[in-house]
Every structure is written in C-alpha cells, then in structure tokens.
PDB file of N, CA and C in Angstrom:
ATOM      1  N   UNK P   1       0.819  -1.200   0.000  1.00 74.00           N
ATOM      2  CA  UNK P   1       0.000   0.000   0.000  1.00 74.00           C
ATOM      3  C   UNK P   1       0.861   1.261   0.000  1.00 74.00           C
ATOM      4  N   UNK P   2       2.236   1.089   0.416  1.00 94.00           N
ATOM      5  CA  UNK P   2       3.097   2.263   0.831  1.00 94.00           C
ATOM      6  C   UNK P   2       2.967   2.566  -1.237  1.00 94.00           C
ATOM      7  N   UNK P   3       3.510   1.972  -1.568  1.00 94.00           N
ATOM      8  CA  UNK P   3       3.698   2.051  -3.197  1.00 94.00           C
ATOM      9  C   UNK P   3       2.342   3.369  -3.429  1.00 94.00           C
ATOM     10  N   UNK P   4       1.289   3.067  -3.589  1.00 94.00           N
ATOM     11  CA  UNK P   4      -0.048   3.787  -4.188  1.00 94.00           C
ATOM     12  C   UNK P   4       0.681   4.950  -3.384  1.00 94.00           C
ATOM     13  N   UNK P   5       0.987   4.779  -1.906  1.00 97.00           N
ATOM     14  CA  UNK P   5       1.204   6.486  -1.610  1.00 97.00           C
ATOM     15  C   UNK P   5       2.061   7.307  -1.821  1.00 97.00           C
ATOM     16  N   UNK P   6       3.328   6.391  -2.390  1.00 98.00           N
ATOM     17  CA  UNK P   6       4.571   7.277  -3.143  1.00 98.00           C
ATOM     18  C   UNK P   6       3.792   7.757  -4.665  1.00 98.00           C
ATOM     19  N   UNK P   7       2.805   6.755  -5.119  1.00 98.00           N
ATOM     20  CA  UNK P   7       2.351   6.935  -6.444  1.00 98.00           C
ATOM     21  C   UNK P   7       1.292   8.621  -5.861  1.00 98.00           C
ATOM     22  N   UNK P   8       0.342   8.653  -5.345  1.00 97.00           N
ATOM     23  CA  UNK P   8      -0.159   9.230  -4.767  1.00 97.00           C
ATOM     24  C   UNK P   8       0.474  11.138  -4.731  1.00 97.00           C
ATOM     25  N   UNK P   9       1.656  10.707  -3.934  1.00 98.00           N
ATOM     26  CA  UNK P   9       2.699  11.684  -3.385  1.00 98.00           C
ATOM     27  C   UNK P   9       3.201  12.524  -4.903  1.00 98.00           C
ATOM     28  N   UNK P  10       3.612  11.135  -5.956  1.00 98.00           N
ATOM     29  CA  UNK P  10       3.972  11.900  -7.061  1.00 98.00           C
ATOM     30  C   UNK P  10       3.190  12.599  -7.865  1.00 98.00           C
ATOM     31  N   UNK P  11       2.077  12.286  -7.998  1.00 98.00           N
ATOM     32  CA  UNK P  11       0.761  12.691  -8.548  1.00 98.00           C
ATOM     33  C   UNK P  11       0.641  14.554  -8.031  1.00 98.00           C
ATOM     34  N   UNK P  12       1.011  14.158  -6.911  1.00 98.00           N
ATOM     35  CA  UNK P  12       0.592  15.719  -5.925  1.00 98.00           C
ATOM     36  C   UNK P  12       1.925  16.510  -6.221  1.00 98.00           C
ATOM     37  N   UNK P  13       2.958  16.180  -6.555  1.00 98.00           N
ATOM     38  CA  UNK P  13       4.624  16.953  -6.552  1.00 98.00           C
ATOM     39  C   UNK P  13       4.408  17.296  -8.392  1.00 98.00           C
ATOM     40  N   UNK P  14       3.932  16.674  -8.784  1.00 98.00           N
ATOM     41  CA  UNK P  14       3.755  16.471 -10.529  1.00 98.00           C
ATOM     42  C   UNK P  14       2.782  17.739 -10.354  1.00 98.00           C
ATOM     43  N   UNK P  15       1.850  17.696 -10.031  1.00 98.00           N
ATOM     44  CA  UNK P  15       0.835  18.826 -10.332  1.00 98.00           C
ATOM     45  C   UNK P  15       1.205  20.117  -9.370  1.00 98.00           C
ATOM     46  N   UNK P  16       1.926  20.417  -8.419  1.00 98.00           N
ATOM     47  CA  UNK P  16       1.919  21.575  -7.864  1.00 98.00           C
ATOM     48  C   UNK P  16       3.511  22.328  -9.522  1.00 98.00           C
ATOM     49  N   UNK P  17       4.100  20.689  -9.462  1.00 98.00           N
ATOM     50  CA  UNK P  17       5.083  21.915 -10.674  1.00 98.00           C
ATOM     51  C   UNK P  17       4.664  22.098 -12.133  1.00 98.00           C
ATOM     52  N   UNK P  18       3.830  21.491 -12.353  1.00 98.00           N
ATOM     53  CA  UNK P  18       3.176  21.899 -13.556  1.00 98.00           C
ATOM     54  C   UNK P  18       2.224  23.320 -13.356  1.00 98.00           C
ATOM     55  N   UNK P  19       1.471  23.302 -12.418  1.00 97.00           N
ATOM     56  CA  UNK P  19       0.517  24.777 -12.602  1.00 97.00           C
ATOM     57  C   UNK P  19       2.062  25.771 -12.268  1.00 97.00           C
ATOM     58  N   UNK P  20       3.143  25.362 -11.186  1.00 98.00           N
ATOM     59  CA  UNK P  20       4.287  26.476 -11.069  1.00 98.00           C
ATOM     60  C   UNK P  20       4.964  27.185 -12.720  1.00 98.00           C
ATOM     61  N   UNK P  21       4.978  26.059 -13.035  1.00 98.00           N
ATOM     62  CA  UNK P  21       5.356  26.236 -14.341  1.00 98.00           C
ATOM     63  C   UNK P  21       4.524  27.359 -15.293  1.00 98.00           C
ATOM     64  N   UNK P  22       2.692  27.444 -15.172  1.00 97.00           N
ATOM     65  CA  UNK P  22       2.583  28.644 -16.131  1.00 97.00           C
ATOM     66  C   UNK P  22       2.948  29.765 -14.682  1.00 97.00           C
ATOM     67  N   UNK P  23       2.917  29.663 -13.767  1.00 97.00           N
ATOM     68  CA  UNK P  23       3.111  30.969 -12.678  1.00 97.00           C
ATOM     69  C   UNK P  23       4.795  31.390 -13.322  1.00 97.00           C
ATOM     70  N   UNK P  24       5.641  30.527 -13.504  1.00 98.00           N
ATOM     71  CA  UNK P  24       6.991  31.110 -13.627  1.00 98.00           C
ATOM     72  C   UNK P  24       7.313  32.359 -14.777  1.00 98.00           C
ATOM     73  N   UNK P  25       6.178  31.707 -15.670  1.00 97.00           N
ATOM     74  CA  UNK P  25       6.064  32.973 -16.658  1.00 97.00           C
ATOM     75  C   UNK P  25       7.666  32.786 -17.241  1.00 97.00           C
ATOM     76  N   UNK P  26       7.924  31.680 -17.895  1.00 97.00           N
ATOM     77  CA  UNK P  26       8.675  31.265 -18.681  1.00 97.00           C
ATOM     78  C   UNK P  26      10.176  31.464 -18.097  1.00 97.00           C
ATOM     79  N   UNK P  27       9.987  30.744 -16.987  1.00 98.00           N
ATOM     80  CA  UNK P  27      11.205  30.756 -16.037  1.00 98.00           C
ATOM     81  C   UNK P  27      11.734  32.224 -15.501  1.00 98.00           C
ATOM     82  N   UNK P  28      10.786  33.382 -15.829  1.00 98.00           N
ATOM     83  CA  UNK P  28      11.191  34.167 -15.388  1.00 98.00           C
ATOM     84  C   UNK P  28      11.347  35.095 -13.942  1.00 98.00           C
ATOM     85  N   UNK P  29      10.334  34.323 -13.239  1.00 98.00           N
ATOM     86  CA  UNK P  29       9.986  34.393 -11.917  1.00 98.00           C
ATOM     87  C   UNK P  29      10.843  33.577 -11.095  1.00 98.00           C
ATOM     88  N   UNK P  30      11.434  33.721 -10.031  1.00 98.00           N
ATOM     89  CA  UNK P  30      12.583  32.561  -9.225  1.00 98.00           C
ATOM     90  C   UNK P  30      11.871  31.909  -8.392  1.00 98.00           C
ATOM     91  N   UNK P  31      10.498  32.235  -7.997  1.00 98.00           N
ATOM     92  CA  UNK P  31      10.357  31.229  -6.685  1.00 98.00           C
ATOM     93  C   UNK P  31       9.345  29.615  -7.591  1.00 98.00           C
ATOM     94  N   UNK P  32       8.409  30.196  -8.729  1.00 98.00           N
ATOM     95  CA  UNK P  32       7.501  29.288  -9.278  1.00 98.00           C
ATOM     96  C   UNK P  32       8.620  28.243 -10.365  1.00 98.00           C
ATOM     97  N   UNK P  33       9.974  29.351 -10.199  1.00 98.00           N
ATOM     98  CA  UNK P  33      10.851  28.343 -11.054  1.00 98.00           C
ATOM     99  C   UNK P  33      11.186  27.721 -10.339  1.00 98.00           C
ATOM    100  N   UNK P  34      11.496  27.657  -8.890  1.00 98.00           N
ATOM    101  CA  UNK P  34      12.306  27.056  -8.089  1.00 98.00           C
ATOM    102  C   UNK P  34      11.403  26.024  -7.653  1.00 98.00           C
ATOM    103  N   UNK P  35      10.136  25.835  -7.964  1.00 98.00           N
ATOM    104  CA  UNK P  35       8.603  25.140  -7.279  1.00 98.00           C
ATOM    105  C   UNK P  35       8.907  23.872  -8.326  1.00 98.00           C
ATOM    106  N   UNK P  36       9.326  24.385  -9.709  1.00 98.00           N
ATOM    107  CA  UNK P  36       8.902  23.105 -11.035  1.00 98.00           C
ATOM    108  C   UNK P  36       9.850  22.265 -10.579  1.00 98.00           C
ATOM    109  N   UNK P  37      10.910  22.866 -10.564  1.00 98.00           N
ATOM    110  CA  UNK P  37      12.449  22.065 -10.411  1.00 98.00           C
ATOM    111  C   UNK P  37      12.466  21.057  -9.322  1.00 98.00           C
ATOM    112  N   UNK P  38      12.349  21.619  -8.056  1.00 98.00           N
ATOM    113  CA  UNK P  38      12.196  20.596  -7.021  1.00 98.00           C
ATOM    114  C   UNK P  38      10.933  19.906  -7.147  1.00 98.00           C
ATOM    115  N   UNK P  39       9.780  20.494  -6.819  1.00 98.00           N
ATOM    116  CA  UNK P  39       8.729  19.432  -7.958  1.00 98.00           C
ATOM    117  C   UNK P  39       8.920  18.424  -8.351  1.00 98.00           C
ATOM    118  N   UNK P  40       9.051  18.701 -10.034  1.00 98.00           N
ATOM    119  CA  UNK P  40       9.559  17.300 -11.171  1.00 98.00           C
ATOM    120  C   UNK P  40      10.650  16.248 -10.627  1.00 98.00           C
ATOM    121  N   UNK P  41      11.393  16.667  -9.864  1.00 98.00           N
ATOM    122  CA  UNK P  41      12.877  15.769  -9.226  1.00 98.00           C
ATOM    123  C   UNK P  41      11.765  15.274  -7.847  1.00 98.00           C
ATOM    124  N   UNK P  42      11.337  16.060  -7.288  1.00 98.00           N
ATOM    125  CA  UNK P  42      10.327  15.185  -6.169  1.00 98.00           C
ATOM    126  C   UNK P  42       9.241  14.447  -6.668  1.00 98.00           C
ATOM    127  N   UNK P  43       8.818  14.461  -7.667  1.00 98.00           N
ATOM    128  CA  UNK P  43       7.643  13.682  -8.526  1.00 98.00           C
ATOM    129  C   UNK P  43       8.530  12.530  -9.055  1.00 98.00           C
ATOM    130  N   UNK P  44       9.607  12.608 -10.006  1.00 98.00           N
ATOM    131  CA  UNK P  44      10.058  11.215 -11.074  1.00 98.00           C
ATOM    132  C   UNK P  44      10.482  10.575  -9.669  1.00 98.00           C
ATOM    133  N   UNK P  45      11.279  11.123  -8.127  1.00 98.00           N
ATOM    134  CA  UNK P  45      11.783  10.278  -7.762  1.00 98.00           C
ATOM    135  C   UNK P  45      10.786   9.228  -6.672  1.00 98.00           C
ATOM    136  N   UNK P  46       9.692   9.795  -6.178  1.00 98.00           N
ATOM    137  CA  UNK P  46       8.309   9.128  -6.111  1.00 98.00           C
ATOM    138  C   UNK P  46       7.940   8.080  -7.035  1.00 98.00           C
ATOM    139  N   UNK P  47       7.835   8.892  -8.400  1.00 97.00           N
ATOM    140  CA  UNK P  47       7.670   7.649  -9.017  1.00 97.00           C
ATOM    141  C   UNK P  47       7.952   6.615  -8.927  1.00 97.00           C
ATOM    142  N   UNK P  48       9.407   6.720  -9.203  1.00 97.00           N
ATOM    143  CA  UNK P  48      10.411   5.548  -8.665  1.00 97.00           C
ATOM    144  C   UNK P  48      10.466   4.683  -7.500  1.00 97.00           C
ATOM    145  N   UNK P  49       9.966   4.824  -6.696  1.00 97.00           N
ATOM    146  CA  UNK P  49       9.578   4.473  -5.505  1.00 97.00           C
ATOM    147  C   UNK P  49       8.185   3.728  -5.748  1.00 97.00           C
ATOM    148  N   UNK P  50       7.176   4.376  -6.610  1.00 97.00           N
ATOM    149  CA  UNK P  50       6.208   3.527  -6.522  1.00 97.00           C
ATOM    150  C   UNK P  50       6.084   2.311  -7.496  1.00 97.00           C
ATOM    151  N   UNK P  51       7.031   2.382  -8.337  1.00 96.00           N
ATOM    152  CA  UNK P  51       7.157   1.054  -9.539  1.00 96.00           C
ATOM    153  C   UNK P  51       7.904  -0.150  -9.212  1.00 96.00           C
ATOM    154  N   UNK P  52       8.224   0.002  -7.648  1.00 95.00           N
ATOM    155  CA  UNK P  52       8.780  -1.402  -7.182  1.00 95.00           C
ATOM    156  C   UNK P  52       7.588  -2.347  -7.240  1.00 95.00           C
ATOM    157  N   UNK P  53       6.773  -1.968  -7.104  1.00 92.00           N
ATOM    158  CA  UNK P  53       5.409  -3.310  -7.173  1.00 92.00           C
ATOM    159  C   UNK P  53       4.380  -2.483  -7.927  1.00 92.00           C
ATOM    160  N   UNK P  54       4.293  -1.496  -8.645  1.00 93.00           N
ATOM    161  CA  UNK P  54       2.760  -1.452  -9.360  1.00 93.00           C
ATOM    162  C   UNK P  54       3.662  -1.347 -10.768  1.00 93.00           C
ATOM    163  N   UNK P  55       2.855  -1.883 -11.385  1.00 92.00           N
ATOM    164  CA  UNK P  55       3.234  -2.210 -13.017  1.00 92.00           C
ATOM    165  C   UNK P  55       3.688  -1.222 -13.895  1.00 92.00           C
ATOM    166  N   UNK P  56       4.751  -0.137 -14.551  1.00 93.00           N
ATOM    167  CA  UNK P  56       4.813   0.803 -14.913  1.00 93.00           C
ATOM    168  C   UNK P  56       3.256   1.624 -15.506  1.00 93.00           C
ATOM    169  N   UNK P  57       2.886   0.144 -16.917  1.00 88.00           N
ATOM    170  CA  UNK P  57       1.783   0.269 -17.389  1.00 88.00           C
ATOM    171  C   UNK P  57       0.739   1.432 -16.453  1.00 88.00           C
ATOM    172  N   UNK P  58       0.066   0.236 -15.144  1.00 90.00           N
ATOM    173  CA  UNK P  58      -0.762   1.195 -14.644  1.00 90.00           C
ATOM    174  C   UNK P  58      -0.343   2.259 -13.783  1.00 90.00           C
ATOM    175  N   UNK P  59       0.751   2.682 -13.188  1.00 93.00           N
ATOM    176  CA  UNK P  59       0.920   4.034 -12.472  1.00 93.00           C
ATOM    177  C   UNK P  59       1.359   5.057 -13.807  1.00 93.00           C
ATOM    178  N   UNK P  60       1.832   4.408 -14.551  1.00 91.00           N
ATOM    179  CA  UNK P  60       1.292   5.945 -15.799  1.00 91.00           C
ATOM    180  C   UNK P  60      -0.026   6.372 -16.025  1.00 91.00           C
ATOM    181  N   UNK P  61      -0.449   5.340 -16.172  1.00 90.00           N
ATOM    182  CA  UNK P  61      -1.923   5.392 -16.460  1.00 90.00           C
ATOM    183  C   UNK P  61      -2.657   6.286 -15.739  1.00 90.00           C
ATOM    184  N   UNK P  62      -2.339   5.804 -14.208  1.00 93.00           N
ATOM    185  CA  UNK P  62      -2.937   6.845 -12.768  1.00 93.00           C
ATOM    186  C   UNK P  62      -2.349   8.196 -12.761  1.00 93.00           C
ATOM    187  N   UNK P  63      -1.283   8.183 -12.689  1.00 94.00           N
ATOM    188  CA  UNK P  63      -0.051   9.742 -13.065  1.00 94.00           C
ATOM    189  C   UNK P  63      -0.712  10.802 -14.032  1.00 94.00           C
ATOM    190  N   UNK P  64      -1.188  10.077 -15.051  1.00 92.00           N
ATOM    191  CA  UNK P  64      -1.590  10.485 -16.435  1.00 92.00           C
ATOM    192  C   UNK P  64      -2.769  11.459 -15.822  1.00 92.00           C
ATOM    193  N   UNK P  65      -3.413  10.581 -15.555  1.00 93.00           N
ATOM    194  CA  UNK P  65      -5.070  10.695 -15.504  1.00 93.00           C
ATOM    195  C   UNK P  65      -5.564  11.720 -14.672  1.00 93.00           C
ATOM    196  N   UNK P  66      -4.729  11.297 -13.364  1.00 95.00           N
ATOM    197  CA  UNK P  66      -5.104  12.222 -11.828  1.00 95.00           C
ATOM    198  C   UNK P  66      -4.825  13.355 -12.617  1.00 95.00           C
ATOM    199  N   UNK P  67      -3.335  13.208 -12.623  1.00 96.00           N
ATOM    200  CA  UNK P  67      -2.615  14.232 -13.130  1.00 96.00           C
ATOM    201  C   UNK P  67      -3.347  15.850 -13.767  1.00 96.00           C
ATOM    202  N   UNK P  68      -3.948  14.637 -14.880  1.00 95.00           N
ATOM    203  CA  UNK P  68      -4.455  15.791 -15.813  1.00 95.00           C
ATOM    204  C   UNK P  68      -5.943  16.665 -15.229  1.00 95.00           C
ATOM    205  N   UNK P  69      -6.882  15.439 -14.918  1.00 95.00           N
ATOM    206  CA  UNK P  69      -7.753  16.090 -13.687  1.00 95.00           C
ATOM    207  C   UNK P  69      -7.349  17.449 -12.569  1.00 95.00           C
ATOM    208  N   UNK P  70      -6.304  16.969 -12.272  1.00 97.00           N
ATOM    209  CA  UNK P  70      -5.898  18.043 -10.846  1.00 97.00           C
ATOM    210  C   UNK P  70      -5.492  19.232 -11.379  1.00 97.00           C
ATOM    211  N   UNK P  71      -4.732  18.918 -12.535  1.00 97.00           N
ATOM    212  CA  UNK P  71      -3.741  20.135 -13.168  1.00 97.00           C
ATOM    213  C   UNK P  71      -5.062  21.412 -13.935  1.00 97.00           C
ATOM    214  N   UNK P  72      -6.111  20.553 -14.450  1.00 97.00           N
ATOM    215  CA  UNK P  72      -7.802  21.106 -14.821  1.00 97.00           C
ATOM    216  C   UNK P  72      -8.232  21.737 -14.154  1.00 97.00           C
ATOM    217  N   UNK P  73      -8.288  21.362 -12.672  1.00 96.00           N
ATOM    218  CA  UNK P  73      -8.773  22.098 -11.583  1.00 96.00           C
ATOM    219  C   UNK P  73      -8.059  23.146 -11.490  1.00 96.00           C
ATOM    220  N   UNK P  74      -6.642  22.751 -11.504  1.00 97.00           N
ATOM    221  CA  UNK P  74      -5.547  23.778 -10.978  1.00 97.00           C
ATOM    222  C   UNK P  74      -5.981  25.229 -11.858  1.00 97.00           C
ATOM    223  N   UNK P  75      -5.962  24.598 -12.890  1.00 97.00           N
ATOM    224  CA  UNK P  75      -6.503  25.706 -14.592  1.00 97.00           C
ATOM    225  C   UNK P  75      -7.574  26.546 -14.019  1.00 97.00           C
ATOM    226  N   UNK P  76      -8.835  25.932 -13.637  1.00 97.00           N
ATOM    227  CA  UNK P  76     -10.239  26.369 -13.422  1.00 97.00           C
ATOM    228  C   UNK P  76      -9.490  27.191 -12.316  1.00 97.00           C
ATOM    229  N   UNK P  77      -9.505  27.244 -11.142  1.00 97.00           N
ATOM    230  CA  UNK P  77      -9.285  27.807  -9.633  1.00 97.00           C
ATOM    231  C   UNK P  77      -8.014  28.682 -10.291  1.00 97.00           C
ATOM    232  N   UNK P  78      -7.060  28.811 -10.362  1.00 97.00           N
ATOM    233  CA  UNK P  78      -5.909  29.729 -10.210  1.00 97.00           C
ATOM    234  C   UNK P  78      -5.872  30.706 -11.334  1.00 97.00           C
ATOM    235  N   UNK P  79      -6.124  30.366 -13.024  1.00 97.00           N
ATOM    236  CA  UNK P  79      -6.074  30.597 -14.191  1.00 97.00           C
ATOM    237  C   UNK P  79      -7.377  30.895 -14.738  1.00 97.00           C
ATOM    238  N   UNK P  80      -8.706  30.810 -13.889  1.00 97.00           N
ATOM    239  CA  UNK P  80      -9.987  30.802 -14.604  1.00 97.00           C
ATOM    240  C   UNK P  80      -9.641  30.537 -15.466  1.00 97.00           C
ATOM    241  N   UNK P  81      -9.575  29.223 -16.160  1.00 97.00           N
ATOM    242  CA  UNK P  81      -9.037  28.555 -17.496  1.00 97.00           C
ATOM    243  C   UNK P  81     -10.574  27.448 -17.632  1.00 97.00           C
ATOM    244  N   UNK P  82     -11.472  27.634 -18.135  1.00 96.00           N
ATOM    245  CA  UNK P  82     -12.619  27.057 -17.980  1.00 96.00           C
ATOM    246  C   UNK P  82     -12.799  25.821 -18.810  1.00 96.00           C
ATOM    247  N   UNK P  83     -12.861  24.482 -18.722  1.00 97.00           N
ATOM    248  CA  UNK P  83     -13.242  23.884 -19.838  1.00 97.00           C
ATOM    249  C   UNK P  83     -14.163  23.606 -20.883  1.00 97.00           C
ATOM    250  N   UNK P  84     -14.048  23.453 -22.072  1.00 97.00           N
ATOM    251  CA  UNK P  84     -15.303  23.366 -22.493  1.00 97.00           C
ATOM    252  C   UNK P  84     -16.103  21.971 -22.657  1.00 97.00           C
ATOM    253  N   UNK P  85     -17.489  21.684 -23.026  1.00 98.00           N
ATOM    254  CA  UNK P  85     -18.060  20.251 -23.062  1.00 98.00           C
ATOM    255  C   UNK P  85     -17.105  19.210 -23.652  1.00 98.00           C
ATOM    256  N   UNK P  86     -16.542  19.930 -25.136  1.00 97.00           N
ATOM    257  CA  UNK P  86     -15.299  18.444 -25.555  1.00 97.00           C
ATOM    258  C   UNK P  86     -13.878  18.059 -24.536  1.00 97.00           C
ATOM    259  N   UNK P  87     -13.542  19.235 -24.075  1.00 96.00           N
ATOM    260  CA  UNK P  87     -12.870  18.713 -22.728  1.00 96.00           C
ATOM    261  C   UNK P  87     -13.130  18.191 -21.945  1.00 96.00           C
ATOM    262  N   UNK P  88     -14.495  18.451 -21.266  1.00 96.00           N
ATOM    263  CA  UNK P  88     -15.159  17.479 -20.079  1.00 96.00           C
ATOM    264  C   UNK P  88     -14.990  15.993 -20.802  1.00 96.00           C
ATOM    265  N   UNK P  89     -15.867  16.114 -21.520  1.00 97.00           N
ATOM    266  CA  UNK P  89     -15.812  14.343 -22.325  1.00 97.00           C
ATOM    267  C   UNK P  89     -14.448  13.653 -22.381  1.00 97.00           C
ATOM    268  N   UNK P  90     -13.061  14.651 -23.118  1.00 95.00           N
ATOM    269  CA  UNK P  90     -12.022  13.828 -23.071  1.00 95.00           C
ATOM    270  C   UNK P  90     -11.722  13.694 -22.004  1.00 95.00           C
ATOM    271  N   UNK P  91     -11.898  14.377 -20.533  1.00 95.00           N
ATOM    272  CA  UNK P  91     -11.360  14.052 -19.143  1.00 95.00           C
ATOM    273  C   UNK P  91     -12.314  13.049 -19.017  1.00 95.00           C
ATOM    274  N   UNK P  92     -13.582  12.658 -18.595  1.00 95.00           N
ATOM    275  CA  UNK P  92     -14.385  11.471 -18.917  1.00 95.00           C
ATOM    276  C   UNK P  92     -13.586  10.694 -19.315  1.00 95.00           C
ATOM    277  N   UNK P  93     -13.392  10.365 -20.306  1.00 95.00           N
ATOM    278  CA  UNK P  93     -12.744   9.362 -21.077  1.00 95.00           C
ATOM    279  C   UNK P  93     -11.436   9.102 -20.834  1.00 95.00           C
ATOM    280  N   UNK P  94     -10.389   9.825 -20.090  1.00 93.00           N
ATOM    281  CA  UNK P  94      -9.108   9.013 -19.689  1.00 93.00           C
ATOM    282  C   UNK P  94      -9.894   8.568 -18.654  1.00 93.00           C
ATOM    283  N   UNK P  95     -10.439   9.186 -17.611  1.00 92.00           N
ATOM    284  CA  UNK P  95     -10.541   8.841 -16.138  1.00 92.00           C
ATOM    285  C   UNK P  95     -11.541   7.483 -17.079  1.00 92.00           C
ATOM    286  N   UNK P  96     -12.904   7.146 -17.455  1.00 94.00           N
ATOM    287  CA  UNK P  96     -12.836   5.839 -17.594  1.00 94.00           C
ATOM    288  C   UNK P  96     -11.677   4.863 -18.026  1.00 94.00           C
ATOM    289  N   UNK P  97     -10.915   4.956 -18.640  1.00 91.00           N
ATOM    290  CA  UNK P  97      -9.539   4.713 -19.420  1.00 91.00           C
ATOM    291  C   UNK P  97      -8.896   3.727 -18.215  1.00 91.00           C
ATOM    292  N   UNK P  98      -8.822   4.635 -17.062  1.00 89.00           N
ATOM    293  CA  UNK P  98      -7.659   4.312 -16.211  1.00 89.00           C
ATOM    294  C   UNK P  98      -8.463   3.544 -15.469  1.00 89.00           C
ATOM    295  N   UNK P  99      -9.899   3.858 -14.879  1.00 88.00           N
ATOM    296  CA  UNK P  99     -11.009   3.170 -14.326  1.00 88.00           C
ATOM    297  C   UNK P  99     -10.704   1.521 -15.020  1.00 88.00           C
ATOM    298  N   UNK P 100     -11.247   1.463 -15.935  1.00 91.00           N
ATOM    299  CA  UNK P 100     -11.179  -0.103 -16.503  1.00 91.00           C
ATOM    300  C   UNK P 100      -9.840  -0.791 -17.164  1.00 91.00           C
ATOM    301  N   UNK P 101      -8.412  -0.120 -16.610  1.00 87.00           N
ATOM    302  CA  UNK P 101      -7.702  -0.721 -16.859  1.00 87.00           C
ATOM    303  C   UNK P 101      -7.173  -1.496 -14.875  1.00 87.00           C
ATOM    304  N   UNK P 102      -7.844  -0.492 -13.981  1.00 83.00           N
ATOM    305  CA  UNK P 102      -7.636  -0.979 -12.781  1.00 83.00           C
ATOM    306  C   UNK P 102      -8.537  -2.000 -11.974  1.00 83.00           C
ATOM    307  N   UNK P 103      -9.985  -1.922 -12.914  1.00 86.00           N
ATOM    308  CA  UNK P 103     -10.716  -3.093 -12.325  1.00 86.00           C
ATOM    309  C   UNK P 103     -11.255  -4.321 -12.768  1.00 86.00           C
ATOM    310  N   UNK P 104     -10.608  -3.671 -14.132  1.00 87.00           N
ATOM    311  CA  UNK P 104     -11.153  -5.045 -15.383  1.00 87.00           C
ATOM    312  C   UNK P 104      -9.155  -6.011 -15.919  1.00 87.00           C
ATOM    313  N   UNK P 105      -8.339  -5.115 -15.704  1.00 82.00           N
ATOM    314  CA  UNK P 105      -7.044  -5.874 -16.295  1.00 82.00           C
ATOM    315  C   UNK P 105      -6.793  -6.653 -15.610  1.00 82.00           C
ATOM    316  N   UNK P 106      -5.844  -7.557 -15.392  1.00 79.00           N
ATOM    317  CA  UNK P 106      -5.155  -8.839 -14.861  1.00 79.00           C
ATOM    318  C   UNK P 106      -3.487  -8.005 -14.463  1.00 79.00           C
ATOM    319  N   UNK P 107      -3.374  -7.154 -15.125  1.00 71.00           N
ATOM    320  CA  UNK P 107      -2.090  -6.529 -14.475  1.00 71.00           C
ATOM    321  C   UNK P 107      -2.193  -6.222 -13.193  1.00 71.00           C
ATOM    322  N   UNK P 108      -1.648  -6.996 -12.380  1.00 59.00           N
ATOM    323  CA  UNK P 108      -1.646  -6.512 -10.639  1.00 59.00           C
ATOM    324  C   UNK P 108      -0.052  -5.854 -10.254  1.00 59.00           C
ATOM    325  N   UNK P 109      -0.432  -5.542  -9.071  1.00 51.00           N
ATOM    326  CA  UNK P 109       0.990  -4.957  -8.161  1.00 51.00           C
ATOM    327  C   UNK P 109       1.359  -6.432  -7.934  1.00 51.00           C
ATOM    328  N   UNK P 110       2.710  -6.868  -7.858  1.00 48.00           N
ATOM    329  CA  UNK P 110       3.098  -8.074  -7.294  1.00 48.00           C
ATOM    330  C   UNK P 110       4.158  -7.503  -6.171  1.00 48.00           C
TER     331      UNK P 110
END
C-alpha cells in the first residue's frame, strides 16, 4: 500500500510543478521556477519508488489521468481557465480509461 502512496505523493509533486510552471512565466519568476524544479525531481523520484510493485503500465496510467484532472482544476481555480463540453468528455474518457484498466485488467501490483 506504501507504493499507491509514493504513487499518490507523485501525482501531488507532478501537479503543484506543472501549474508552477505557467506561474513562472517562462522561467522568469525565481520562486515558481524554483517550485517546477524541485517538484519534477520530487515527482520522477516518487515515481520511482512507486514502480517497485505497481506495473509501470498502470501508475502511468494513474499519473496520467489524476494528473491531468488536478492540473484542470488547478486551470479552473488559479487561471480561470474554464473547460469546455469536448474537454469534459475527453477528461471522462481518460478517467474511464484508467477506471477499466484498474478493475477489469489482470495486471496486478506483485
């Protein structure tokens, strides 16, 4: 279970440096630059941590998915970046994506 929470952990380090990233305003800001950097190096090395037992396959899959969900929100709340109906649907559609590759596949954590 520790695994899902490094996976978890990276999910959350992945998305605070991605929204840092439009705040840096093209690296030009030092603190939202300094947010991506440690970030992304605190996210891949989470990762890493969580692919000792979950299948690369599905923690991309989850990474992917949350990911893009949270980073949406992040858009909506910080960026009033609003989505429109064909966006809703494609977020729909990973999050089923990742949904039925975690309760319908045979790929387990070993």
């Amino acid at each position: 279970m520790n695994n899902y929470l490094y996976l978890a952990l990276a999910i959350i380090a992945e998305t605070m440096a991605t929204t840092a990233l439009k705040m840096s305003e093209q690296f030009t800001r030092p603190l939202p630059s300094v947010v991506v950097v440690i970030g992304y190096a605190a996210a891949f090395y989470l990762l890493s941590l969580s692919l000792r037992t979950i299948p690369i396959g599905v923690a991309y899959a989850v990474w992917s998915a949350v990911g893009i969900v949270l980073v949406t929100v992040a858009g909506m709340v910080m960026f009033k970046q609003v989505p429109d109906l064909p966006a809703v649907i494609g977020l729909l559609l990973i999050i089923a994506g990742v949904v039925t590759i975690n309760v319908f596949s045979r790929m387990s954590a070993h």
